Coordinates of C-alpha atoms and ligand atoms in Angstrom, one line a residue:
M1 CA 16.2 -41.9 -24.6
A2 CA 13.1 -41.4 -22.4
K3 CA 10.2 -40.2 -23.6
T4 CA 8.7 -37.0 -22.3
K5 CA 6.2 -37.2 -20.1
T6 CA 3.5 -33.9 -19.2
T7 CA 0.9 -33.1 -16.9
F8 CA -1.3 -30.6 -17.5
F9 CA -1.2 -28.1 -14.5
C10 CA -4.2 -25.2 -13.1
Q11 CA -2.4 -22.3 -13.0
N12 CA -4.2 -21.1 -10.3
C13 CA -4.5 -23.1 -8.1
G14 CA -1.5 -25.7 -9.0
A15 CA -4.7 -29.1 -9.1
Q16 CA -2.9 -31.6 -11.2
F17 CA -5.3 -33.8 -14.5
A18 CA -4.1 -36.0 -16.8
K19 CA -5.2 -34.6 -20.0
W20 CA -6.5 -30.4 -20.9
Q21 CA -9.6 -29.6 -20.2
G22 CA -11.6 -26.0 -20.6
Q23 CA -12.3 -25.9 -16.7
C24 CA -11.0 -26.4 -13.2
T25 CA -13.3 -28.9 -11.4
S26 CA -11.0 -27.0 -8.2
C27 CA -11.4 -23.5 -8.6
K28 CA -13.6 -23.9 -10.9
E29 CA -11.6 -21.2 -13.0
W30 CA -12.0 -20.9 -17.1
N31 CA -8.8 -21.1 -19.4
T32 CA -6.1 -21.9 -16.4
I33 CA -5.0 -25.4 -17.5
A34 CA -2.0 -25.3 -19.1
E35 CA 0.4 -28.6 -20.4
E36 CA 3.6 -29.3 -18.9
I37 CA 6.7 -31.0 -19.8
I38 CA 8.2 -33.0 -15.7
Q39 CA 10.5 -35.7 -15.9
K40 CA 12.0 -37.4 -13.6
A41 CA 16.0 -37.6 -13.6
E42 CA 17.8 -39.2 -10.2
K43 CA 17.8 -38.1 -6.9
I44 CA 20.3 -35.2 -5.7
S45 CA 21.4 -34.9 -1.9
W46 CA 23.1 -32.5 0.5
D47 CA 25.8 -33.4 3.1
V48 CA 23.4 -33.8 6.2
S49 CA 26.4 -34.2 8.5
S50 CA 26.0 -30.6 10.9
N51 CA 23.9 -27.9 11.9
P52 CA 22.9 -24.9 13.9
L53 CA 21.5 -26.2 17.2
G54 CA 22.8 -30.1 16.5
H55 CA 19.5 -31.5 15.5
Q56 CA 20.9 -34.4 13.4
S57 CA 18.3 -35.1 10.6
S58 CA 15.6 -34.6 13.8
V59 CA 12.6 -35.3 11.9
T60 CA 13.9 -38.2 10.2
E61 CA 15.0 -40.0 12.3
R62 CA 12.0 -39.4 14.6
S63 CA 9.5 -40.4 12.0
R64 CA 11.2 -43.3 11.9
S65 CA 10.5 -44.4 15.3
A66 CA 7.6 -42.8 16.8
K67 CA 6.0 -44.6 19.1
P68 CA 3.0 -43.3 21.5
I69 CA 4.2 -41.6 24.3
L70 CA 2.4 -39.6 27.1
V71 CA 1.5 -36.3 27.6
S72 CA 3.0 -35.8 31.0
E73 CA 6.4 -38.0 29.2
I74 CA 7.1 -35.8 26.6
S75 CA 9.0 -32.9 27.9
S76 CA 8.0 -29.1 27.7
E77 CA 11.1 -27.7 26.7
K78 CA 10.7 -24.7 24.7
E79 CA 10.9 -25.5 21.4
A80 CA 15.0 -23.7 19.7
R81 CA 15.1 -21.0 18.0
L82 CA 17.4 -18.8 15.6
D83 CA 17.1 -15.5 16.7
T84 CA 16.6 -13.2 14.0
K85 CA 17.9 -10.0 15.5
N86 CA 15.2 -8.3 13.7
E87 CA 12.8 -8.3 17.0
E88 CA 9.2 -7.7 14.6
L89 CA 10.2 -10.4 12.7
N90 CA 10.6 -12.7 15.8
R91 CA 7.6 -11.4 16.9
V92 CA 5.3 -12.5 14.2
L93 CA 7.3 -15.6 13.5
G94 CA 6.2 -16.5 17.2
G95 CA 10.3 -16.1 19.0
G96 CA 12.6 -16.3 16.1
L97 CA 12.6 -19.3 12.9
V98 CA 12.5 -22.8 14.0
P99 CA 15.4 -25.5 12.9
G100 CA 14.4 -26.7 9.1
S101 CA 11.1 -24.6 8.7
L102 CA 10.3 -23.6 5.5
T103 CA 9.0 -19.5 6.3
L104 CA 7.4 -18.0 2.8
L105 CA 7.5 -14.4 2.5
G106 CA 4.8 -13.3 0.6
G107 CA 4.1 -9.8 -1.0
E108 CA 3.7 -7.4 -4.0
P109 CA 6.4 -6.5 -6.1
G110 CA 8.1 -3.5 -5.2
I111 CA 7.1 -3.7 -1.5
G112 CA 10.5 -4.1 0.2
K113 CA 10.6 -8.4 0.5
S114 CA 14.2 -8.6 -0.6
T115 CA 15.4 -5.6 1.2
L116 CA 14.1 -6.5 4.2
M117 CA 15.5 -10.7 3.2
L118 CA 18.5 -8.9 2.8
Q119 CA 18.7 -7.1 5.8
V120 CA 18.3 -9.9 8.2
A121 CA 20.3 -12.0 6.1
L122 CA 22.9 -9.5 6.6
Q123 CA 22.3 -8.8 10.7
L124 CA 21.4 -12.6 11.6
P125 CA 24.8 -13.9 13.4
Y126 CA 24.6 -16.9 11.8
K127 CA 26.9 -19.1 8.6
T128 CA 23.9 -17.1 6.0
L129 CA 23.6 -18.0 2.7
Y130 CA 21.7 -15.6 0.8
V131 CA 20.6 -17.2 -2.3
S132 CA 19.4 -14.6 -5.3
G133 CA 18.4 -15.5 -8.4
E134 CA 16.7 -12.3 -9.2
E135 CA 20.2 -9.8 -9.4
S136 CA 23.5 -9.4 -9.7
A137 CA 26.2 -10.6 -7.2
Q138 CA 26.5 -6.3 -8.2
Q139 CA 23.6 -5.0 -7.5
I140 CA 23.3 -7.2 -4.1
K141 CA 26.5 -5.4 -3.0
M142 CA 25.8 -2.2 -3.4
R143 CA 21.7 -3.0 -1.5
A144 CA 23.5 -4.2 1.4
A145 CA 26.6 -1.2 1.4
R146 CA 23.3 0.8 1.7
V147 CA 21.2 -1.0 4.6
Y148 CA 24.5 -2.8 6.9
P149 CA 27.6 -2.6 5.6
E150 CA 29.1 -3.9 8.5
A151 CA 28.1 -8.0 7.3
N152 CA 30.8 -10.9 7.6
S153 CA 29.3 -14.4 8.2
C154 CA 26.7 -13.7 4.8
Y155 CA 27.6 -15.3 2.2
I156 CA 25.5 -14.7 -1.8
L157 CA 25.3 -16.5 -4.6
T158 CA 24.1 -16.0 -7.8
E159 CA 22.4 -19.4 -9.2
T160 CA 18.6 -20.2 -9.8
K161 CA 19.4 -24.3 -10.0
T162 CA 18.4 -26.0 -7.3
Q163 CA 20.8 -28.3 -8.1
N164 CA 23.9 -26.9 -8.0
I165 CA 22.8 -24.7 -5.3
F166 CA 22.4 -27.2 -3.1
R167 CA 26.1 -28.7 -4.4
N168 CA 27.1 -25.4 -2.7
I169 CA 24.8 -26.2 0.4
A170 CA 26.5 -28.9 0.9
E171 CA 29.8 -27.5 1.0
M172 CA 29.3 -24.8 3.3
Q173 CA 26.9 -26.3 5.0
P174 CA 25.2 -22.0 6.1
D175 CA 22.5 -22.4 9.0
I176 CA 20.4 -20.3 7.5
V177 CA 19.0 -20.3 3.1
V178 CA 17.7 -17.5 2.0
I179 CA 15.9 -17.6 -1.3
D180 CA 15.1 -14.6 -3.5
S181 CA 12.5 -15.6 -5.2
I182 CA 10.8 -19.3 -5.7
Q183 CA 9.7 -17.9 -9.4
T184 CA 13.6 -17.7 -10.4
L185 CA 14.3 -21.1 -9.6
H186 CA 14.6 -24.8 -12.0
T187 CA 15.0 -28.2 -11.0
D188 CA 16.5 -30.7 -13.9
H189 CA 14.0 -33.3 -12.1
I190 CA 11.1 -31.2 -14.6
E191 CA 11.3 -29.5 -18.8
S192 CA 8.9 -26.7 -17.6
S193 CA 9.9 -23.1 -17.8
A194 CA 11.1 -21.1 -14.8
G195 CA 8.0 -19.8 -12.5
S196 CA 5.5 -22.4 -14.2
I197 CA 3.3 -24.3 -11.4
S198 CA 5.1 -28.0 -11.9
Q199 CA 8.2 -25.2 -11.2
I200 CA 7.5 -24.3 -7.9
R201 CA 6.3 -27.6 -6.5
E202 CA 8.9 -29.3 -7.3
C203 CA 11.8 -26.7 -6.3
T204 CA 9.8 -26.1 -2.7
T205 CA 9.4 -30.2 -2.2
E206 CA 13.1 -30.5 -2.5
L207 CA 14.0 -27.5 0.1
I208 CA 11.4 -28.8 2.2
K209 CA 13.2 -32.0 2.7
F210 CA 16.9 -30.2 2.4
A211 CA 15.2 -27.9 5.5
K212 CA 13.6 -31.0 7.5
E213 CA 16.7 -33.6 6.5
T214 CA 19.4 -31.3 7.7
A215 CA 17.2 -29.0 10.1
T216 CA 18.3 -25.6 8.5
P217 CA 16.2 -23.2 8.3
V218 CA 14.9 -21.9 4.7
I219 CA 13.1 -18.8 4.0
L220 CA 11.3 -18.4 0.5
I221 CA 10.3 -14.8 -1.6
G222 CA 7.0 -15.6 -3.1
H223 CA 5.4 -12.4 -5.6
I224 CA 2.2 -12.1 -5.1
T225 CA -0.1 -11.3 -8.9
K226 CA -2.2 -8.5 -8.6
D227 CA -5.7 -10.2 -6.8
G228 CA -3.1 -10.9 -3.3
N229 CA -2.3 -14.6 -4.2
I230 CA 1.5 -15.9 -3.9
A231 CA 1.7 -16.0 -7.6
G232 CA 1.1 -19.3 -8.4
P233 CA 0.1 -22.0 -6.6
K234 CA -1.7 -21.8 -3.4
I235 CA -0.5 -25.4 -2.6
L236 CA 2.9 -23.7 -2.2
E237 CA 1.0 -22.1 1.0
H238 CA 0.1 -25.3 2.2
M239 CA 3.3 -27.0 1.4
V240 CA 5.8 -24.4 3.7
D241 CA 5.7 -23.6 7.5
T242 CA 5.0 -20.5 7.8
V243 CA 3.5 -17.4 5.5
L244 CA 4.5 -14.5 5.8
Q245 CA 2.6 -11.5 4.5
F246 CA 4.7 -8.0 3.6
E247 CA 2.2 -5.6 2.7
G248 CA 1.4 -1.5 2.5
D249 CA 0.9 1.2 0.2
R250 CA 4.1 1.8 -1.8
N251 CA 3.2 5.9 -1.3
H252 CA 3.4 5.1 2.8
I253 CA 6.7 4.6 4.2
Y254 CA 5.5 2.0 6.4
R255 CA 5.3 -1.5 6.4
I256 CA 3.5 -4.1 8.1
L257 CA 4.3 -8.0 8.2
R258 CA 2.1 -10.4 8.9
A259 CA 1.2 -14.2 9.9
N260 CA -1.1 -15.6 7.2
K261 CA -0.3 -18.9 9.0
N262 CA 2.1 -20.5 10.9
R263 CA 3.5 -23.6 12.4
F264 CA 4.7 -22.5 15.5
G265 CA 2.8 -19.8 16.9
S266 CA 0.1 -17.1 16.1
T267 CA -0.9 -15.9 13.7
N268 CA -2.3 -12.4 15.7
E269 CA 1.0 -11.0 15.8
L270 CA 1.8 -8.2 13.2
G271 CA 5.9 -5.5 12.7
I272 CA 6.1 -2.4 11.7
Y273 CA 8.6 -0.9 9.1
E274 CA 9.4 2.6 8.6
M275 CA 10.9 2.8 4.8
Q276 CA 13.9 4.9 4.7
G277 CA 16.8 4.7 2.2
S278 CA 18.7 3.1 4.4
G279 CA 16.8 0.0 4.4
L280 CA 13.7 -0.4 6.3
R281 CA 14.1 0.6 10.0
E282 CA 11.8 -1.4 13.3
V283 CA 9.2 1.1 15.1
S284 CA 9.0 -0.5 18.5
N285 CA 6.4 2.2 19.8
P286 CA 4.1 2.4 16.3
S287 CA 1.5 4.2 18.3
E288 CA 3.5 7.3 18.0
I289 CA 3.9 7.3 14.3
L290 CA 0.1 6.3 14.2
I291 CA -1.2 9.5 15.9
S292 CA -1.1 12.9 13.8
K293 CA 0.8 15.3 15.6
N294 CA -0.8 18.7 14.7
E295 CA -1.0 20.9 17.0
E296 CA -4.2 22.2 16.0
E297 CA -7.5 20.7 16.9
L298 CA -9.1 19.1 13.5
S299 CA -12.9 17.9 12.9
G300 CA -13.4 14.5 12.3
T301 CA -10.3 13.2 13.8
A302 CA -10.3 10.1 16.9
I303 CA -8.2 8.0 18.0
A304 CA -8.5 4.6 18.9
S305 CA -7.5 2.2 21.2
T306 CA -7.1 -1.2 19.1
L307 CA -5.3 -4.6 19.2
E308 CA -3.1 -5.6 17.0
G309 CA -2.4 -9.7 18.1
M310 CA -1.4 -8.9 21.3
R311 CA 0.0 -5.2 20.6
P312 CA -1.9 -1.9 22.0
L313 CA -1.5 0.2 19.0
M314 CA -3.2 3.4 19.1
I315 CA -4.7 4.4 15.8
E316 CA -6.3 7.9 14.6
I317 CA -9.5 7.5 12.8
Q318 CA -10.7 10.8 10.3
A319 CA -13.5 11.3 8.7
L320 CA -15.3 13.4 7.1
V321 CA -19.6 13.9 6.5
S322 CA -21.0 16.2 4.0
T323 CA -23.7 16.9 1.8
A324 CA -23.9 14.6 -1.1
V325 CA -23.7 16.2 -4.3
Y326 CA -24.8 13.7 -6.3
G327 CA -28.7 12.3 -5.4
T328 CA -27.0 9.4 -4.2
P329 CA -24.6 10.0 -1.5
Q330 CA -21.1 8.3 -1.6
R331 CA -20.1 6.3 1.9
S332 CA -16.0 5.4 1.5
A333 CA -14.0 3.1 4.0
T334 CA -10.0 3.0 4.3
G335 CA -8.6 1.0 6.5
Y336 CA -11.7 0.0 8.1
N337 CA -14.9 -2.6 6.5
A338 CA -17.2 -1.1 4.8
K339 CA -20.3 -2.5 5.7
R340 CA -19.3 -1.8 9.5
L341 CA -19.1 2.0 8.3
N342 CA -22.9 1.5 6.8
M343 CA -24.3 -0.6 9.6
I344 CA -22.7 2.8 12.5
L345 CA -24.5 5.7 10.4
A346 CA -27.7 3.5 10.6
V347 CA -26.8 3.3 14.4
L348 CA -26.7 6.7 14.3
E349 CA -29.5 7.8 12.5
K350 CA -31.4 5.4 14.2
R351 CA -30.9 5.8 17.6
A352 CA -29.7 9.0 18.0
G353 CA -31.2 10.9 15.3
F354 CA -28.8 12.2 13.6
K355 CA -29.9 12.5 9.7
L356 CA -26.3 11.6 7.7
G357 CA -28.8 9.1 4.9
A358 CA -28.0 12.4 2.4
K359 CA -24.3 12.9 3.6
D360 CA -21.3 11.4 2.1
V361 CA -19.3 9.6 4.7
F362 CA -16.1 9.2 4.4
L363 CA -13.7 7.3 6.3
N364 CA -9.7 7.3 6.7
V365 CA -7.3 4.9 9.0
T366 CA -4.3 6.8 9.2
G367 CA -0.8 4.9 8.4
G368 CA -2.3 3.0 5.4
I369 CA -3.5 -0.2 8.2
T370 CA -6.1 -1.8 8.5
V371 CA -7.7 -3.1 11.5
D372 CA -10.4 -5.2 12.0
D373 CA -10.9 -4.5 15.9
P374 CA -14.1 -3.5 16.9
A375 CA -13.0 -2.3 19.7
I376 CA -12.3 1.1 16.6
D377 CA -16.3 1.7 16.7
L378 CA -16.7 3.7 19.0
A379 CA -13.8 6.0 17.7
V380 CA -15.4 6.2 14.1
V381 CA -18.8 7.2 16.1
A382 CA -16.8 10.4 17.3
A383 CA -15.2 10.7 14.7
V384 CA -18.2 11.2 12.0
L385 CA -20.4 12.9 14.2
S386 CA -17.8 15.8 14.9
S387 CA -17.0 16.0 11.1
N388 CA -20.8 16.0 11.2
I389 CA -21.2 19.3 13.2
D390 CA -17.6 20.7 13.1
I391 CA -17.1 20.2 16.4
A392 CA -13.4 19.0 17.1
I393 CA -12.2 16.3 20.1
D394 CA -10.6 16.9 22.8
K395 CA -7.3 15.5 21.4
R396 CA -6.1 14.1 24.9
M397 CA -8.7 12.1 25.0
C398 CA -9.4 8.6 23.4
F399 CA -12.6 5.5 23.1
A400 CA -12.1 2.2 22.9
A401 CA -15.8 0.4 22.9
E402 CA -17.6 -1.4 20.1
I403 CA -21.0 -0.6 19.3
G404 CA -24.0 -3.0 18.7
L405 CA -27.4 -2.1 16.8
A406 CA -29.2 -1.3 19.5
G407 CA -27.1 1.8 19.7
E408 CA -25.0 -0.1 23.2
V409 CA -21.3 1.0 23.8
R410 CA -19.9 -3.0 24.3
P411 CA -16.9 -4.1 26.3
V412 CA -14.1 -5.2 24.2
P413 CA -11.8 -7.9 25.6
R414 CA -8.8 -6.8 27.4
V415 CA -9.8 -2.8 27.6
D416 CA -6.6 -3.1 30.8
Q417 CA -4.4 -3.2 27.9
R418 CA -6.2 -0.8 26.1
I419 CA -5.8 2.1 29.0
L420 CA -2.2 1.4 30.1
E421 CA -1.0 1.8 26.4
A422 CA -2.9 5.5 26.3
E423 CA -1.9 5.8 29.7
K424 CA 1.9 5.6 28.4
L425 CA 1.3 7.8 25.9
G426 CA 0.2 10.7 28.0
F427 CA -4.0 11.2 26.9
E428 CA -5.8 12.0 29.5
S429 CA -9.0 10.3 29.2
I430 CA -10.9 7.2 27.5
I431 CA -14.3 6.2 27.0
I432 CA -15.3 2.8 27.3
S433 CA -18.0 0.5 27.7
K434 CA -20.1 0.3 30.7
Y435 CA -20.0 -3.1 31.1
C436 CA -16.5 -2.9 31.6
K437 CA -14.5 -4.9 34.7
L438 CA -11.6 -3.9 35.4
P439 CA -8.6 -5.7 37.3
K440 CA -7.6 -1.8 38.7
A441 CA -9.1 0.4 41.4
S442 CA -7.6 3.3 39.3
Y443 CA -5.6 4.1 36.5
G444 CA -2.6 7.1 35.4
I445 CA -6.0 8.6 33.2
S446 CA -9.5 9.5 33.9
I447 CA -11.9 6.5 32.2
I448 CA -15.5 7.3 31.4
K449 CA -17.7 5.0 31.3
L450 CA -21.2 5.3 28.8
A451 CA -23.4 2.8 28.5
K452 CA -25.8 3.8 25.2
V453 CA -24.2 6.3 22.2
N454 CA -26.8 8.7 23.1
D455 CA -24.0 9.3 26.8
V456 CA -21.5 9.4 24.4
V457 CA -23.0 12.7 21.6
Q458 CA -23.5 14.5 25.5
H459 CA -20.2 13.4 26.8
L460 CA -18.3 14.9 23.9
F461 CA -20.9 17.4 22.7
G462 CA -22.8 18.7 25.7
Ligands
ZN501 ZN1 -8.1 -24.2 -10.5

């Protein structure tokens, strides 16, 4: 009998310690260190004889025989990618799944991670293995019948032990493996319970080894704790190639998929889905859904032409300005940086003479999404002023500019793309900075170039 081996792990950051201590020296959290039983057993193996794109153990072979090569001699061929048949997912991944990559899909419980992954797995034109430790095969079947009844290349395995999963993989040789979820897996090599730091770490290590040695892409689903971290160790995020985050408000029907980390592509791209009874529908033209179709002209709304990654997005901003009932005025922003809202209110007060100091200001970006693009600033100004003086802004007008501390209307990058999106959606005019350089002499939309916040006030409200 081998002696039981134990180690101490921080449950917050995954740091390992030889003995217990009150505070984690790595992440400075208190009372997060717990003892876990670890015991290494013999190594397992999987068959590497075939894989979807013929990359036979490419990674290990390469690492064994790596030699320096001239940059000019490196082939510039694009790496092969597996098309997931899901445009939004492909976009966020940077063009599809890379063979041998490990992708982690995180999100709060109940947001629709399993629905998304099952839907993708069912639609894949490759032999796919969907491993579920969360639901029974019957439950998955019921859901599958709802989201994509005509699937025929997806296999379901309800199993949580990695050794059994690898035995099945060796037998059926799948092209893609989906694990739902990493927190339910456990390996025989370690004796602590499923979901513990050491189990998550060891199971992920085994999956990485499998993915790299067989060039099979593996997608892991991971739950997120309340404070927004992937439950369990932060190290999980460092171990995998790509970290995708599925977010949105459970009360809203829209879900956003974004990459927090991507070894094979940009992290700027955004995928948008609409949650329906039959599963998640890809939203290929998000601008149309983010703007309300209200025919009436309402004060306090303005539309911004923003960019999320490479993708132009028309977003509606709503503001409500009212006299403060209590002593201290309230300022609140949903989907927009609250500090930036305060800055803009200060600029309006100082540079344009609006007395907003004693007013409550509420700001909302519709659709439940969060925008970082500073080009939204001018629309925020317009919405706040429109609500303040209760005059509606023409619905056929939109905005794309940043506001500076001196009250200047600043140019924003790729303004051309923003103008074209506004034009495409039938807007009649767009306000941008006077200092924007435009590549084209004329557009199918009238372009109003302004230099200062005062000019904007003048233009909008006379
Ligand atoms: Zn720690």
